[in-house]
């Protein structure tokens, strides 16, 4: 069964396979650019990690304790491909993805630590017992994602910070933000993960692409011109 998030990834994988779809500007002059094909590859590997190691299935809840970041978008997209619910408000979830594994409170079936630097091949330092190291594990998983169980369009896709819930069938109509066709959209990470997700989905479904900038990045005229962003 197909749901909008799956159809979106199919479009990004086929219709925009070599064009930039997600560009990240981070601290220390970090720049990461993902084409449609590379974005799909990261989503597939992450989704397979969820299925193969964590027995993820439709309607399971995945807590995203992450800032607005390119890896955060990957995790949300991977979860949605499997019909999972992403939880942004810190409420109950079976699985937790976090960049702060040492400060986790609450009980989870599994905790996954995400090192945010682009070149990180593993978590820098020791992890609490039982915590999974995303950077060390993700690359060993398959490049094609085939869900073990059919996701339900009537299942919840996201529980927002305001408590509002959006179903998978309405992810691209009720949750995503409207944007012009082919937009090259600047998103500031300071606005938070929920805004980054809504705006990215809105840009992608209209053939656009996203530039996501860390709060510490200076948005100079040179950067905006280089990324073909009109205004900000």
Coordinates of C-alpha atoms in Angstrom, one line a residue:
X1 CA 0.0 0.0 0.0
X2 CA 1.4 3.4 -0.9
X3 CA 1.2 6.4 1.3
X4 CA 2.1 10.0 0.4
X5 CA 5.5 9.9 2.0
X6 CA 6.4 6.8 -0.1
X7 CA 5.2 8.5 -3.2
X8 CA 7.3 11.5 -2.4
X9 CA 10.5 9.5 -2.0
X10 CA 9.7 7.8 -5.3
X11 CA 9.5 11.2 -7.0
X12 CA 12.7 12.4 -5.4
X13 CA 14.5 9.2 -6.3
X14 CA 13.4 9.2 -10.0
X15 CA 12.5 12.7 -11.0
X16 CA 15.3 14.6 -9.3
X17 CA 17.9 11.9 -8.9
X18 CA 21.0 14.0 -9.5
X19 CA 19.7 17.5 -8.6
X20 CA 20.3 18.9 -5.1
X21 CA 17.2 18.4 -2.9
X22 CA 18.7 19.1 0.5
X23 CA 21.7 21.3 1.3
X24 CA 22.9 21.8 4.9
X25 CA 25.0 24.6 6.2
X26 CA 26.5 23.9 9.6
X27 CA 29.1 25.2 12.1
X28 CA 32.8 25.3 11.1
X29 CA 32.1 25.8 7.4
X30 CA 30.2 22.5 7.1
X31 CA 28.3 22.1 3.9
X32 CA 26.4 18.9 3.0
X33 CA 24.5 18.5 -0.3
X34 CA 22.2 15.6 -1.0
X35 CA 20.8 14.9 -4.4
X36 CA 17.5 13.1 -4.7
X37 CA 19.3 9.8 -5.1
X38 CA 21.6 10.3 -2.2
X39 CA 18.8 11.5 0.0
X40 CA 16.8 8.4 -0.9
X41 CA 19.9 6.2 -0.1
X42 CA 20.2 7.7 3.4
X43 CA 16.5 7.2 4.0
X44 CA 16.6 3.6 2.8
X45 CA 19.6 2.7 5.0
X46 CA 18.0 4.4 8.0
X47 CA 14.7 2.7 7.4
X48 CA 16.4 -0.7 7.1
X49 CA 18.2 -0.1 10.4
X50 CA 14.9 0.6 12.0
X51 CA 13.4 -2.7 10.6
X52 CA 16.4 -5.0 10.8
X53 CA 17.7 -4.0 14.2
X54 CA 14.8 -2.5 16.0
X55 CA 11.8 -4.4 14.6
X56 CA 10.1 -1.2 13.6
X57 CA 6.6 -1.6 12.2
X58 CA 3.6 0.6 11.2
X59 CA 2.2 2.8 14.0
X60 CA 5.2 2.3 16.3
X61 CA 6.2 5.7 17.8
X62 CA 9.6 7.1 17.2
X63 CA 10.7 10.0 19.4
X64 CA 12.9 12.6 17.6
X65 CA 14.9 14.4 20.3
X66 CA 17.0 16.3 17.7
X67 CA 17.5 19.8 16.4
X68 CA 16.6 20.9 12.9
X69 CA 19.4 19.2 11.0
X70 CA 19.7 17.2 7.8
X71 CA 20.0 13.9 9.7
X72 CA 16.8 14.7 11.5
X73 CA 15.0 15.0 8.2
X74 CA 16.4 11.7 7.2
X75 CA 15.1 10.0 10.3
X76 CA 11.6 11.4 9.9
X77 CA 11.4 10.4 6.2
X78 CA 12.6 6.9 7.1
X79 CA 10.0 6.5 9.8
X80 CA 7.2 7.7 7.5
X81 CA 8.2 5.2 4.8
X82 CA 7.5 2.4 7.4
X83 CA 4.2 4.0 8.5
X84 CA 5.6 5.0 11.9
X85 CA 4.6 7.9 14.0
X86 CA 7.2 10.6 14.7
X87 CA 6.9 12.2 18.1
X88 CA 8.4 15.7 18.6
X89 CA 6.9 16.7 21.9
X90 CA 8.8 14.3 24.2
X91 CA 5.8 12.2 25.0
X92 CA 5.8 8.4 25.1
X93 CA 7.4 6.5 22.3
X94 CA 8.9 3.0 21.8
X95 CA 12.1 4.2 20.2
X96 CA 14.1 7.4 20.8
X97 CA 16.6 9.1 18.5
X98 CA 18.7 11.7 20.2
X99 CA 21.9 13.7 20.0
X100 CA 22.0 13.8 23.8
X101 CA 22.1 10.1 24.8
X102 CA 23.7 10.8 28.2
X103 CA 20.7 12.7 29.4
X104 CA 17.9 10.4 28.4
X105 CA 15.1 10.0 30.9
X106 CA 12.1 7.7 30.5
X107 CA 11.9 4.1 29.3
X108 CA 12.3 3.1 25.7
X109 CA 12.7 -0.2 23.8
X110 CA 15.8 1.3 22.2
X111 CA 17.8 4.5 22.1
X112 CA 19.7 5.6 19.1
X113 CA 22.5 8.2 19.4
X114 CA 23.0 10.5 16.4
X115 CA 26.4 12.3 16.1
X116 CA 25.6 15.5 14.2
X117 CA 28.9 16.3 12.5
X118 CA 28.7 15.3 8.8
X119 CA 32.0 13.3 8.8
X120 CA 31.4 11.5 12.1
X121 CA 31.9 7.8 11.6
X122 CA 30.9 6.9 15.1
X123 CA 29.8 8.6 18.4
X124 CA 32.7 10.6 19.8
X125 CA 33.3 8.9 23.2
X126 CA 31.5 6.3 25.2
X127 CA 27.8 5.7 25.0
X128 CA 25.5 4.5 27.8
X129 CA 25.0 0.7 27.8
X130 CA 22.6 -0.5 25.1
X131 CA 22.5 2.7 23.1
X132 CA 22.9 2.2 19.4
X133 CA 25.5 4.3 17.5
X134 CA 23.7 5.5 14.3
X135 CA 26.9 6.7 12.6
X136 CA 28.6 3.4 13.1
X137 CA 25.7 1.2 12.2
X138 CA 23.8 2.9 9.3
X139 CA 26.2 2.4 6.5
X140 CA 26.0 -1.4 6.7
X141 CA 22.3 -1.5 5.9
X142 CA 20.7 -2.0 2.5
X143 CA 20.3 0.8 -0.1
X144 CA 16.8 -0.2 -1.0
X145 CA 14.0 0.0 1.5
X146 CA 11.1 -2.5 1.3
X147 CA 8.8 -2.3 4.2
X148 CA 8.2 -5.6 6.0
X149 CA 4.5 -4.6 6.6
X150 CA 2.2 -2.3 4.7
X151 CA 1.8 1.1 6.3
X152 CA -1.7 2.4 6.9
X153 CA -2.8 5.7 5.5
X154 CA -5.0 6.2 8.5
X155 CA -2.2 5.8 11.0
X156 CA -0.7 8.9 12.7
X157 CA 2.4 10.2 10.9
X158 CA 3.4 13.0 13.3
X159 CA 2.6 14.3 16.8
X160 CA 3.6 17.9 16.8
X161 CA 4.9 20.0 19.6
X162 CA 1.4 21.6 20.0
X163 CA -0.2 18.2 20.4
X164 CA -1.8 18.2 17.0
X165 CA -1.6 14.9 15.1
X166 CA -1.5 14.4 11.4
X167 CA -2.3 11.1 9.6
X168 CA -0.1 9.7 6.9
X169 CA -2.8 10.3 4.3
X170 CA -2.7 14.1 5.2
X171 CA 1.0 14.5 5.7
X172 CA 1.4 16.4 2.4
X173 CA -1.9 18.3 2.5
X174 CA -2.5 19.0 6.2
X175 CA 1.0 19.1 7.7
X176 CA 3.3 20.4 5.0
X177 CA 3.6 24.1 4.3
X178 CA 2.6 25.4 0.9
X179 CA 5.4 26.6 -1.4
X180 CA 5.8 27.7 -5.0
X181 CA 6.6 25.2 -7.7
X182 CA 10.4 24.6 -8.0
X183 CA 11.3 26.8 -5.0
X184 CA 14.8 26.9 -3.7
X185 CA 13.8 27.3 -0.1
X186 CA 15.9 28.7 2.7
X187 CA 15.0 27.2 6.1
X188 CA 16.6 28.4 9.3
X189 CA 17.2 25.7 11.9
X190 CA 16.5 28.2 14.6
X191 CA 12.8 27.8 13.8
X192 CA 12.9 24.2 15.0
X193 CA 12.5 20.7 13.6
X194 CA 8.7 20.7 13.2
X195 CA 8.9 23.9 10.9
X196 CA 11.9 22.3 9.0
X197 CA 9.9 19.2 8.3
X198 CA 6.7 21.0 7.2
X199 CA 8.6 23.4 5.0
X200 CA 10.8 20.7 3.4
X201 CA 7.8 18.5 2.6
X202 CA 6.1 21.5 1.0
X203 CA 9.1 22.3 -1.1
X204 CA 9.8 18.8 -2.2
X205 CA 6.3 17.9 -3.2
X206 CA 6.3 20.9 -5.6
X207 CA 9.6 20.0 -7.3
X208 CA 11.6 22.3 -5.1
X209 CA 14.7 21.9 -2.9
X210 CA 15.8 23.0 0.5
X211 CA 18.7 24.9 2.1
X212 CA 18.8 24.3 5.8
X213 CA 21.1 26.6 7.8
X214 CA 22.3 26.2 11.4
X215 CA 21.6 29.2 13.6
X216 CA 25.3 30.0 13.8
X217 CA 25.6 30.3 10.0
X218 CA 25.7 33.9 8.7
X219 CA 23.3 34.2 5.8
X220 CA 25.4 36.4 3.6
X221 CA 24.4 37.8 0.2
X222 CA 27.2 35.6 -1.3
X223 CA 25.7 32.4 0.3
X224 CA 22.2 33.3 -0.9
X225 CA 23.4 34.0 -4.4
X226 CA 25.5 30.8 -4.6
X227 CA 22.5 28.8 -3.5
X228 CA 20.2 30.6 -5.9
X229 CA 17.9 31.8 -3.1
X230 CA 15.8 34.8 -3.8
X231 CA 15.5 36.9 -0.6
X232 CA 15.2 35.4 2.8

